[in-house]
Coordinates of C-alpha atoms and ligand atoms in Angstrom, one line a residue:
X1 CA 116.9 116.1 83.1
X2 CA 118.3 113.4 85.4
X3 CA 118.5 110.2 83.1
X4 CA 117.7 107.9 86.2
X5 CA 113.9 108.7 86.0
X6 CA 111.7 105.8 85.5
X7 CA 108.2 106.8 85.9
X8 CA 106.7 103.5 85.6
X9 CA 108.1 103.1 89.9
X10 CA 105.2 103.4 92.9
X11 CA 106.1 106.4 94.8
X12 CA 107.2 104.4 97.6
X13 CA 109.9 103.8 95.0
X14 CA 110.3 107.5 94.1
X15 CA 110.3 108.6 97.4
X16 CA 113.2 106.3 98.6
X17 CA 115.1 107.2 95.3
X18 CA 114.6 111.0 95.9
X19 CA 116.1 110.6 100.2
X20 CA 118.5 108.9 98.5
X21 CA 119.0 112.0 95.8
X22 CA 119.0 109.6 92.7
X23 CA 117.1 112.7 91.6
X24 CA 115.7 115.7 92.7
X25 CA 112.1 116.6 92.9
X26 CA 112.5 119.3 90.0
X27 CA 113.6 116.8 87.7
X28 CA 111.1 114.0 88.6
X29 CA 108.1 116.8 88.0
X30 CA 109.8 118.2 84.7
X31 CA 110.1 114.7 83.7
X32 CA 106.7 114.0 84.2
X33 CA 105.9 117.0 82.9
X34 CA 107.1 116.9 79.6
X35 CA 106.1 113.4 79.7
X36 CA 102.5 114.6 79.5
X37 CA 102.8 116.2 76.2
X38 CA 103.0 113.6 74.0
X39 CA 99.7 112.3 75.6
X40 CA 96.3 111.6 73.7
X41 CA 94.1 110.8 76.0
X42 CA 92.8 113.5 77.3
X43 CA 93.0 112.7 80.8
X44 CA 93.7 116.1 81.7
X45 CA 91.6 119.8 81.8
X46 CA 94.6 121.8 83.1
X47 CA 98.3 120.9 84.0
X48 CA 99.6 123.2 86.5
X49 CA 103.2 123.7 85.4
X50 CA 104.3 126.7 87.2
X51 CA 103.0 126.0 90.5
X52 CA 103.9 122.2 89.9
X53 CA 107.8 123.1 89.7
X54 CA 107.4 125.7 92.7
X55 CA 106.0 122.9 95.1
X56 CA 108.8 121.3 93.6
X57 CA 111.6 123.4 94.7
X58 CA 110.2 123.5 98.5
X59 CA 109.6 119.6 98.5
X60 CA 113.3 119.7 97.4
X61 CA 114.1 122.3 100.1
X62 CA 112.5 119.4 102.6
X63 CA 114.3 116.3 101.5
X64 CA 117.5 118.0 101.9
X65 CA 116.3 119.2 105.8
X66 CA 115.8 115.6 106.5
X67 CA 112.0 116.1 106.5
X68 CA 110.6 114.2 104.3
X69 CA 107.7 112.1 104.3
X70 CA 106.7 109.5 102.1
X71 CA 104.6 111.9 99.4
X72 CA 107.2 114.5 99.8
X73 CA 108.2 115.2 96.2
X74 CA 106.0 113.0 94.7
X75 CA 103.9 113.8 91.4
X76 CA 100.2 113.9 91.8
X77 CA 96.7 114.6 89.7
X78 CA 94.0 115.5 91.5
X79 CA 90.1 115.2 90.2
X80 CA 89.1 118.4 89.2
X81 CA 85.9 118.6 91.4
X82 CA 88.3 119.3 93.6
X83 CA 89.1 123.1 94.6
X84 CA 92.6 124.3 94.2
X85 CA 93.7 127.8 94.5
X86 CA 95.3 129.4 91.4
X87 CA 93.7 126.8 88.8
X88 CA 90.7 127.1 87.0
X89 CA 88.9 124.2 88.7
X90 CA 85.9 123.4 85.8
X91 CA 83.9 120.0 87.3
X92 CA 83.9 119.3 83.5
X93 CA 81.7 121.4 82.9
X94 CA 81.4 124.6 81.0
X95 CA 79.2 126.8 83.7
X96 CA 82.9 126.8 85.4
X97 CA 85.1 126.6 82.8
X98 CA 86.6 130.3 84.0
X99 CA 86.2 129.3 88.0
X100 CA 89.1 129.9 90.0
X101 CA 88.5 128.6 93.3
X102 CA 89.8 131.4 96.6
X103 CA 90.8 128.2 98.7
X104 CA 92.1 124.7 98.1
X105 CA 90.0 121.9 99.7
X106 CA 91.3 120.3 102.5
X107 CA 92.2 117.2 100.7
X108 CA 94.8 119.0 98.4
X109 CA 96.0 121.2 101.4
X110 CA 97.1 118.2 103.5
X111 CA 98.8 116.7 100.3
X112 CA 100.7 119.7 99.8
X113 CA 101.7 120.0 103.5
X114 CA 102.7 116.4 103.3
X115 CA 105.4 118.3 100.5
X116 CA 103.3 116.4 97.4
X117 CA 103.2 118.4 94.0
X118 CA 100.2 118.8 92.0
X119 CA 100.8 118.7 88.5
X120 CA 97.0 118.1 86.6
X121 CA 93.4 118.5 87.2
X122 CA 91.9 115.5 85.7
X123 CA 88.9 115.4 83.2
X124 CA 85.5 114.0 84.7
X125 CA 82.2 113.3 84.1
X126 CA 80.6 116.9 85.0
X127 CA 80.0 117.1 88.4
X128 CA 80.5 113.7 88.5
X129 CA 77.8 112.0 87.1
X130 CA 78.3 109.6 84.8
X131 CA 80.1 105.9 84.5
X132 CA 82.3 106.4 81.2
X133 CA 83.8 110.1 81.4
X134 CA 81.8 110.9 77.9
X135 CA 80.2 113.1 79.4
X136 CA 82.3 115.9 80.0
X137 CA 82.6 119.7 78.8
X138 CA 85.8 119.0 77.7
X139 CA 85.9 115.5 75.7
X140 CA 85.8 112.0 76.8
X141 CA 88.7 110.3 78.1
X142 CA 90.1 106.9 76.3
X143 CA 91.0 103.8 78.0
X144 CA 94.6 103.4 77.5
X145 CA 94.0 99.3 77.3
X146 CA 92.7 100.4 74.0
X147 CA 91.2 103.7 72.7
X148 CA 88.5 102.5 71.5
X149 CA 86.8 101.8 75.1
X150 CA 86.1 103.9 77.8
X151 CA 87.9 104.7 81.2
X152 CA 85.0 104.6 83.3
X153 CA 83.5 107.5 84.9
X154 CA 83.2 109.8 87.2
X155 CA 87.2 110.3 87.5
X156 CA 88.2 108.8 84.4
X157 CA 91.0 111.2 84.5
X158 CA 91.9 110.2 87.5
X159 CA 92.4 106.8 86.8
X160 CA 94.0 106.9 83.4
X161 CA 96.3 109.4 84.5
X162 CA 97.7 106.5 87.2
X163 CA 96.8 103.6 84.4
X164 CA 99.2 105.4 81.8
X165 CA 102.2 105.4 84.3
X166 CA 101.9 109.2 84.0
X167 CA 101.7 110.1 87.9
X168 CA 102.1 107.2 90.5
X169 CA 99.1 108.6 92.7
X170 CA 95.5 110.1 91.7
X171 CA 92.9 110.9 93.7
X172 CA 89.3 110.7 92.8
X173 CA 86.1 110.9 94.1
X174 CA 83.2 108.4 94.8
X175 CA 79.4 108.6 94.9
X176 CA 78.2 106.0 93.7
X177 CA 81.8 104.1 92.2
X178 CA 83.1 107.0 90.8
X179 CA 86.5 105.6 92.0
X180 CA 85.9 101.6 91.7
X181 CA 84.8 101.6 88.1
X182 CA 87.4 103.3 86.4
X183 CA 89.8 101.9 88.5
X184 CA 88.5 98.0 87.5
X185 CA 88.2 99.7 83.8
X186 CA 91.7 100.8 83.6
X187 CA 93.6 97.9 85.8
X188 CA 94.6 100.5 88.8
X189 CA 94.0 100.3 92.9
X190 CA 91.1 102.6 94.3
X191 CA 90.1 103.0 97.1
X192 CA 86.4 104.5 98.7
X193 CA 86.9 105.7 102.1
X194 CA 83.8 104.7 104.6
X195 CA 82.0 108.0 104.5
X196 CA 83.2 110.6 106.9
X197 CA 86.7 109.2 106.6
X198 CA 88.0 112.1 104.6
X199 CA 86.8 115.7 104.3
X200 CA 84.3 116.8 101.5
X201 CA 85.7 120.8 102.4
X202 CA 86.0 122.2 98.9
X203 CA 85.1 119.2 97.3
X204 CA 82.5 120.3 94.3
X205 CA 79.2 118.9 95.8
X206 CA 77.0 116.2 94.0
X207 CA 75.5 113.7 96.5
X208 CA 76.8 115.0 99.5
X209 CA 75.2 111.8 102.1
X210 CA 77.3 109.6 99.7
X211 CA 80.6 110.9 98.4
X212 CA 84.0 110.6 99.5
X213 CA 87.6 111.2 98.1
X214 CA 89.8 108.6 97.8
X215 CA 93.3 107.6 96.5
X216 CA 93.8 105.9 92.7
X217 CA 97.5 104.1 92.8
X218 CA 99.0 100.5 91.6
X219 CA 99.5 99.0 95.3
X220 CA 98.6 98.8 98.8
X221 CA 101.9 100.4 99.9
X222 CA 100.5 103.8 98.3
X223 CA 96.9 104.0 98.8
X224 CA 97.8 103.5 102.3
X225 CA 100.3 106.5 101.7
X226 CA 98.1 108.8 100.8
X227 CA 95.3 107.6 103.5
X228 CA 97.4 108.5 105.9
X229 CA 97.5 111.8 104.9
X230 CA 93.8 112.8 104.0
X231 CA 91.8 110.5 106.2
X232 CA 90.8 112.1 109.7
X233 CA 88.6 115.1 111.7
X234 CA 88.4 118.4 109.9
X235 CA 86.4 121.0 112.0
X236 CA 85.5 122.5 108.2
X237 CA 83.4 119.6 107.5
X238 CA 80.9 118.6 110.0
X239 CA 80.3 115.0 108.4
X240 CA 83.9 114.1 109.2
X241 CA 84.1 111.5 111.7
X242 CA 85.8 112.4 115.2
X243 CA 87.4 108.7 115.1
X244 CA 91.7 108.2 115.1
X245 CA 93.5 107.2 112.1
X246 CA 94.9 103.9 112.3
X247 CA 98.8 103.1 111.0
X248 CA 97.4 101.9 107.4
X249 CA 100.1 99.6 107.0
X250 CA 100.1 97.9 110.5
X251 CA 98.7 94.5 109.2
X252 CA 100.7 94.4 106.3
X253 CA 102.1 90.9 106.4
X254 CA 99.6 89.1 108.5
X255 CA 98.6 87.5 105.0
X256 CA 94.7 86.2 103.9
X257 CA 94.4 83.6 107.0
X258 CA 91.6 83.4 109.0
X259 CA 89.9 86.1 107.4
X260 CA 86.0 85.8 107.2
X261 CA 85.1 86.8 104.1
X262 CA 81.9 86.8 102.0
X263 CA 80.9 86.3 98.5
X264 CA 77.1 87.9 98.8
X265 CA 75.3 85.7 95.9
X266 CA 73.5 89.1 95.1
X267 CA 76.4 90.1 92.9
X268 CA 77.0 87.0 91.1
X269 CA 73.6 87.2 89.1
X270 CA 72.9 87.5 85.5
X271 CA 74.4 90.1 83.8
X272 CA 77.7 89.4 85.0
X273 CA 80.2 88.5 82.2
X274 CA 81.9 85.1 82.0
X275 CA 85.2 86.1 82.4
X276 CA 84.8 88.5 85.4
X277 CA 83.1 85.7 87.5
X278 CA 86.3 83.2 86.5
X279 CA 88.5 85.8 87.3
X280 CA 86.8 86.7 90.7
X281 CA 86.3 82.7 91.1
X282 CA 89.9 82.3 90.8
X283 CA 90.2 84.9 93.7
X284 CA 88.0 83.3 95.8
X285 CA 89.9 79.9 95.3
X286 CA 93.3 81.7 96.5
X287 CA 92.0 83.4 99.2
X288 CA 90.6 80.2 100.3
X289 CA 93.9 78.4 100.3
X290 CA 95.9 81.1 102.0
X291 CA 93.4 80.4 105.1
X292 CA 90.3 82.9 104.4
X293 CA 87.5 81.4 105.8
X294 CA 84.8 81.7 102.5
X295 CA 81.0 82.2 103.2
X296 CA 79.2 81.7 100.5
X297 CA 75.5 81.4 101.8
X298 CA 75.8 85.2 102.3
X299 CA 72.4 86.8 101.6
X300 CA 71.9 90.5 101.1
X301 CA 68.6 90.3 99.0
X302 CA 67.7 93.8 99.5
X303 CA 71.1 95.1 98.0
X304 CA 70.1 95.3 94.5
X305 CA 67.3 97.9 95.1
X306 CA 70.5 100.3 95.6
X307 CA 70.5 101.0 92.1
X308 CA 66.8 102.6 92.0
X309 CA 67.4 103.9 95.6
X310 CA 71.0 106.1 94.5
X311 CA 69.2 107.2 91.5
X312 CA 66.4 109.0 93.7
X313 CA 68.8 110.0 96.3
X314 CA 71.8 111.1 94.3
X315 CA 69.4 113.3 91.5
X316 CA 67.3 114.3 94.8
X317 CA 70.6 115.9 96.4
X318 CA 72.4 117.0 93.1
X319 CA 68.8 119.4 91.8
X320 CA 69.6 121.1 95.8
X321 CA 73.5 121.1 95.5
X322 CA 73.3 122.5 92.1
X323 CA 70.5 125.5 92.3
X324 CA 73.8 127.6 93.3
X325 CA 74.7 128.2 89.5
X326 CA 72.5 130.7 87.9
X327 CA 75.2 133.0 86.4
X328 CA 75.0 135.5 89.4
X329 CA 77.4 134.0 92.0
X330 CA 79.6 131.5 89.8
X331 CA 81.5 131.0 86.6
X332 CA 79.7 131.4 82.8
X333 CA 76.3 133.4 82.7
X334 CA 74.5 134.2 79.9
X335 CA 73.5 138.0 79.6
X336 CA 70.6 138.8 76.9
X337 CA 69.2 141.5 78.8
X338 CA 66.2 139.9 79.8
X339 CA 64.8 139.3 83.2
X340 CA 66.4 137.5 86.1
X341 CA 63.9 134.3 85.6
X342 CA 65.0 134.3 81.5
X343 CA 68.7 134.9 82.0
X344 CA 69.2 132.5 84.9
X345 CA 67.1 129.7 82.9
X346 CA 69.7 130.6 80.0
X347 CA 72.5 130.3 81.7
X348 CA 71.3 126.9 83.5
X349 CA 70.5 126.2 79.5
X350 CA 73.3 126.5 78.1
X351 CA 75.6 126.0 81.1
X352 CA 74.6 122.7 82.1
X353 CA 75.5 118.8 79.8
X354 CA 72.6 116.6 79.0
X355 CA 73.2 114.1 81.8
X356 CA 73.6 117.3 84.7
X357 CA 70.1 118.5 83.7
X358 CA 68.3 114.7 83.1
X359 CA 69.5 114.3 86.8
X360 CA 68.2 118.2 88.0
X361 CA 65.1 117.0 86.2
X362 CA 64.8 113.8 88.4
X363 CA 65.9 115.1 91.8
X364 CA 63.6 118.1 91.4
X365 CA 60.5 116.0 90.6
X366 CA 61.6 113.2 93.8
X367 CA 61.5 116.6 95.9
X368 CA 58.2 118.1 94.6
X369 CA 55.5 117.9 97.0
X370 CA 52.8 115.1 96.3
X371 CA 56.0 113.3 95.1
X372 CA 58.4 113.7 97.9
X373 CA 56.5 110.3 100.1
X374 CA 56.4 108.6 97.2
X375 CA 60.0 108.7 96.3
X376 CA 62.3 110.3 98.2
X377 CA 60.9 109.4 101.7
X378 CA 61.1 105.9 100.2
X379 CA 63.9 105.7 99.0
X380 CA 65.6 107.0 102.6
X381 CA 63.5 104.2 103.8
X382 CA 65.0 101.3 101.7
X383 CA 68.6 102.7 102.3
X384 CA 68.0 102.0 106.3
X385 CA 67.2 98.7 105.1
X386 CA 70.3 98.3 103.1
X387 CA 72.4 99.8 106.1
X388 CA 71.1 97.6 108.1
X389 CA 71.9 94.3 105.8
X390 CA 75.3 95.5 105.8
X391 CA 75.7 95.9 109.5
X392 CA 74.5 92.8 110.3
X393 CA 76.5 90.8 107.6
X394 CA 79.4 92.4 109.0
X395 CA 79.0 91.0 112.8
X396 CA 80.1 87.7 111.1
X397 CA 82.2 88.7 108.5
X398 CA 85.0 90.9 108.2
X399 CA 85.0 91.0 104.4
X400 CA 82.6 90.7 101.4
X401 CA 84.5 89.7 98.3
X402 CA 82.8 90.5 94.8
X403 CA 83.4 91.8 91.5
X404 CA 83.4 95.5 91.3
X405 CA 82.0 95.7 87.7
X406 CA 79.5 92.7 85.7
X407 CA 81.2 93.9 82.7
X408 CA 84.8 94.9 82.2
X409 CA 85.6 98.8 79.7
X410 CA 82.7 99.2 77.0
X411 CA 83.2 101.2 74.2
X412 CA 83.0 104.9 73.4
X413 CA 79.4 105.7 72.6
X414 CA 77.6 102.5 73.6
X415 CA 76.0 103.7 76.0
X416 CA 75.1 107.3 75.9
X417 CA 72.1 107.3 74.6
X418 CA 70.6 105.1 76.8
X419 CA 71.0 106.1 80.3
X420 CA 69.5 102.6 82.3
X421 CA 72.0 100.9 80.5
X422 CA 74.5 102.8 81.5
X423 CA 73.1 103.2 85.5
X424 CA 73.3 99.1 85.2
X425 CA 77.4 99.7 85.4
X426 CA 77.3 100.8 88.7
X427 CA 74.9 97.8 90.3
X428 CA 77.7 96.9 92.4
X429 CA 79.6 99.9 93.4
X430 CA 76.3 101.7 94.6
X431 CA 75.0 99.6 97.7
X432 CA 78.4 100.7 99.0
X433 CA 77.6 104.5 98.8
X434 CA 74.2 103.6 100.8
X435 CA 75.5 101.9 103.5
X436 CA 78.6 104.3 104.0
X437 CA 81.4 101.4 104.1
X438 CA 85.1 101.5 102.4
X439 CA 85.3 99.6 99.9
X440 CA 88.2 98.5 97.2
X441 CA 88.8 97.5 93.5
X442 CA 92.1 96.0 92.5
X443 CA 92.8 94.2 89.2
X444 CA 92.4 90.7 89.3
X445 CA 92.8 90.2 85.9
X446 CA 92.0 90.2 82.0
X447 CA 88.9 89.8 79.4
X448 CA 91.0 89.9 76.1
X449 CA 93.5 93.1 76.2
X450 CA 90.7 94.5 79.2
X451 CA 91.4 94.6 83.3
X452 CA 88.9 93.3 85.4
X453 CA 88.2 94.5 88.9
X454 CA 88.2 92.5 92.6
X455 CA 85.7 94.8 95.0
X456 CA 86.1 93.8 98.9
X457 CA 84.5 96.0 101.1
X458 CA 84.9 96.1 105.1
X459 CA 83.2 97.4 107.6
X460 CA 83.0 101.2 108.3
X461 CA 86.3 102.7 109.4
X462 CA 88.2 99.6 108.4
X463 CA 90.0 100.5 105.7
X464 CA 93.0 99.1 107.5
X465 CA 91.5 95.0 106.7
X466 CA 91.0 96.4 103.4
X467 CA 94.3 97.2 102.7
X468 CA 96.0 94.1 104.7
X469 CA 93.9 92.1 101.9
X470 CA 94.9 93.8 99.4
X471 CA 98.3 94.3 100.0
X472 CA 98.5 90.2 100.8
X473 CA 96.6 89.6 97.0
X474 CA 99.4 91.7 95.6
X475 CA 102.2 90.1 96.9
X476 CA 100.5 86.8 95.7
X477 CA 99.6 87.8 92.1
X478 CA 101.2 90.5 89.6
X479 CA 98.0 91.6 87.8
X480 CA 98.5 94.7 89.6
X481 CA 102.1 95.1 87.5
X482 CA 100.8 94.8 84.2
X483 CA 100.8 98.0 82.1
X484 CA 99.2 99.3 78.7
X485 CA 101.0 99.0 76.0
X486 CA 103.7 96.3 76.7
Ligands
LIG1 N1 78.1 106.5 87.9 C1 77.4 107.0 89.0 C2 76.6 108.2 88.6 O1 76.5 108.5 87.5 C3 78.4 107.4 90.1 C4 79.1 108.6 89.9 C5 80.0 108.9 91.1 O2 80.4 108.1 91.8 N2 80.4 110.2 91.1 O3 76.0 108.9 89.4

């Protein structure tokens, strides 16, 4: 093993040490690799050594042809919602804990054409729901700021695995913050593409009118990487947007000024913690003096019904997107010999976490007829309001600048038995997954040993303001720098 390996670099680093043959691809994965062994954090449901060192040798193969490309070589974990051929890919949960996907979604295909190796599927809440990666089939995942806390949830995994300095790059996925929260809980970059900025092929379905994939990495530099890669048209998924795919990095450089940004009052209400509102005050006061032009008289007053709204919606599509396991076409069933009502109830029984079947529960009652006006009609009703609050606050503004989280990690167990509480988490993440924009979180700084998280959010398909802001907060600050355990 090549004694030049650091793993604590960006990939932009790795990737300009590899074309320069400091090491070789092998040796970067098999340090990483064994790396991964001595680690307790259970971030991971499967790491995929053999294949890992295979896509190795060929990313290898392509440095030494001269062609390369930025993720060429480059270690990365991948969610495991996300379908990958030859891995067991589980969702977290145990009705496909033996599931071995035929295909790879298109995310992971266009990462591995790019020459990136896949070493881990991450743990996760199962499928996806959830805010603190308890609950999964297969453990929770600690917060490596301090073990006692969690990592935030849905891709927990995802977000420790980049927090930890084990891989440089992650990618997640996003429904209702999925991304954002563990990335403010674990001091990482994420990013939420505006919705049908990347394709959901093969992506495990939860709330399909919601979700995206997106990148977890520590700067602007990579995140726009890996956009480059898996934004843009797939004819496999009908929701992806036939729009082109800007040159993320373009606007690098042209700094904070004159950017009209706005700090929606909405989000600065009780319930947010002391020292996430400094720390996002302290943002606001340097975006202000590198030339941002700060509105805070911004008004969104019917953003805070997103929480109720998302938790009609998302149940109402997860109880449809879900019906598909009964033991006959997927994964675990459980055979008594009974009839096809009794053993498909059993395996949905037994099969499915507490929090999977609370939200079948939910979505299957918002659905039921006598109910459906009530609920579900109404709830559609009050997202076109919230999409239309958006749009309009963006014809004057090209960002909205908030905090992604009102509190920064809690700890393991506080919140499991009491599900409201735990919903609360995601207050400001959700209005995002309504009204379809992009939206980042970058650290911004520290309640005791614990990150705090910066949210801006742009306007649909402008991802590339996103990433000009954040790249220009990271060349002015170094919260995004600072690791665990140093
Ligand atoms: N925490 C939210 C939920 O439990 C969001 C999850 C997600 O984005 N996948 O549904």
């Amino acid at each position: 093993m090549s004694e030049n390996i650091k793993l604590n670099v960006f990939a932009h680093q790795h990737s300009k040490l590899l074309n320069e043959r400091a090491y070789s691809s092998v040796e970067l994965v098999e340090a990483t690799l064994h790396n991964l062994k001595d680690h307790d954090l259970n971030a991971y449901i499967t790491v995929t050594n053999s294949l890992a060192l295979k896509q190795a040798e060929l990313a290898d193969e392509r440095i030494k042809s001269g062609t390369a490309g930025p993720l060429t070589g480059i270690p990365i974990a991948v969610k495991d919602l996300l379908s990958t051929v030859g891995n067991i890919t589980t969702a977290g949960s145990k009705i496909l804990e033996d599931y071995r996907p035929l295909f790879d979604c298109t995310v992971v295909e266009r990462l591995q054409d790019a020459g990136a190796v896949i070493i881990a599927k991450t743990n996760l809440d199962e499928f996806a729901m959830g805010s603190s990666n308890e609950h999964s089939a297969f453990g929770p995942v600690k917060n490596p700021w301090n073990h006692q806390k969690v990592p935030g949830g849905s891709s927990g995994g995802s977000a420790v695995a980049v927090a930890n300095r084990d891989v440089p790059i992650s990618l997640g996925t996003d429904t209702g913050g999925s991304i954002r929260q563990p990335a403010a809980f674990c001091g990482v970059t994420g990013l939420k593409p505006t919705y049908g900025r990347v394709s959901r092929y093969g992506v495990i379905a939860f709330g399909s009118s919601l979700e995206q994939v997106g990148p977890f990495g520590r700067d602007a530099t990579d995140i726009a990487n890996v956009m480059q890669i898996i934004a843009g048209v797939d004819v496999r998924d009908s929701t992806t947007a036939k729009i082109s795919v800007p040159d993320y990095q373009e606007d690098f450089g042209k700094g904070l000024a004159g950017l009209r940004v706005g700090v929606p009052a909405q989000f600065f209400q009780d319930g947010l913690d002391k020292d996430v509102r400094l720390a996002v005050e302290n943002v606001i006061e340097l975006f202000e003096h590198e030339g941002a032009i700060i509105d805070r008289s911004l008004q969104l007053p019917t953003s805070p019904a997103s929480l109720p709204v998302y938790y009609i919606i998302a149940p109402s599509e997860a109880s449809a997107n879900l019906a598909r396991y009964d033991g006959v076409k997927y994964g675990f069933s459980f055979l008594e010999g009974g009839s096809v009502d009794e053993e498909m109830s059993l395996t949905r029984s037994m099969g499915f976490g507490q929090e999977v079947k609370r939200r079948i529960m939910l979505g299957t009652y918002a659905l039921s007829s006598g109910y459906y006006d009530a609920y579900y009609l109404k709830a559609q009703k009050v997202r076109t309001l919230i999409r239309q609050e958006f749009a309009k606050a963006f014809e004057t503004h090209d960002l909205l600048l908030t905090p992604t989280t009102p509190t920064v990690a809690f700890g393991l167990g506080e919140k499991i038995d009491d599900p409201y509480n735990m919903y609360l988490n995601d207050l400001y993440t959700l209005p995002v997954n309504i009204s379809g924009n992009p939206a980042i979180s970058m650290p911004c700084g520290f309640s005791d040993e614990l990150p705090i998280g910066l949210q801006l959010i742009a306007k649909p398909f402008d991802e590339k303001t996103l990433l000009r802001a954040t790249y220009a907060y990271q060349s002015l600050t170094d919260w995004h720098m600072k690791k665990p355990h140093d």
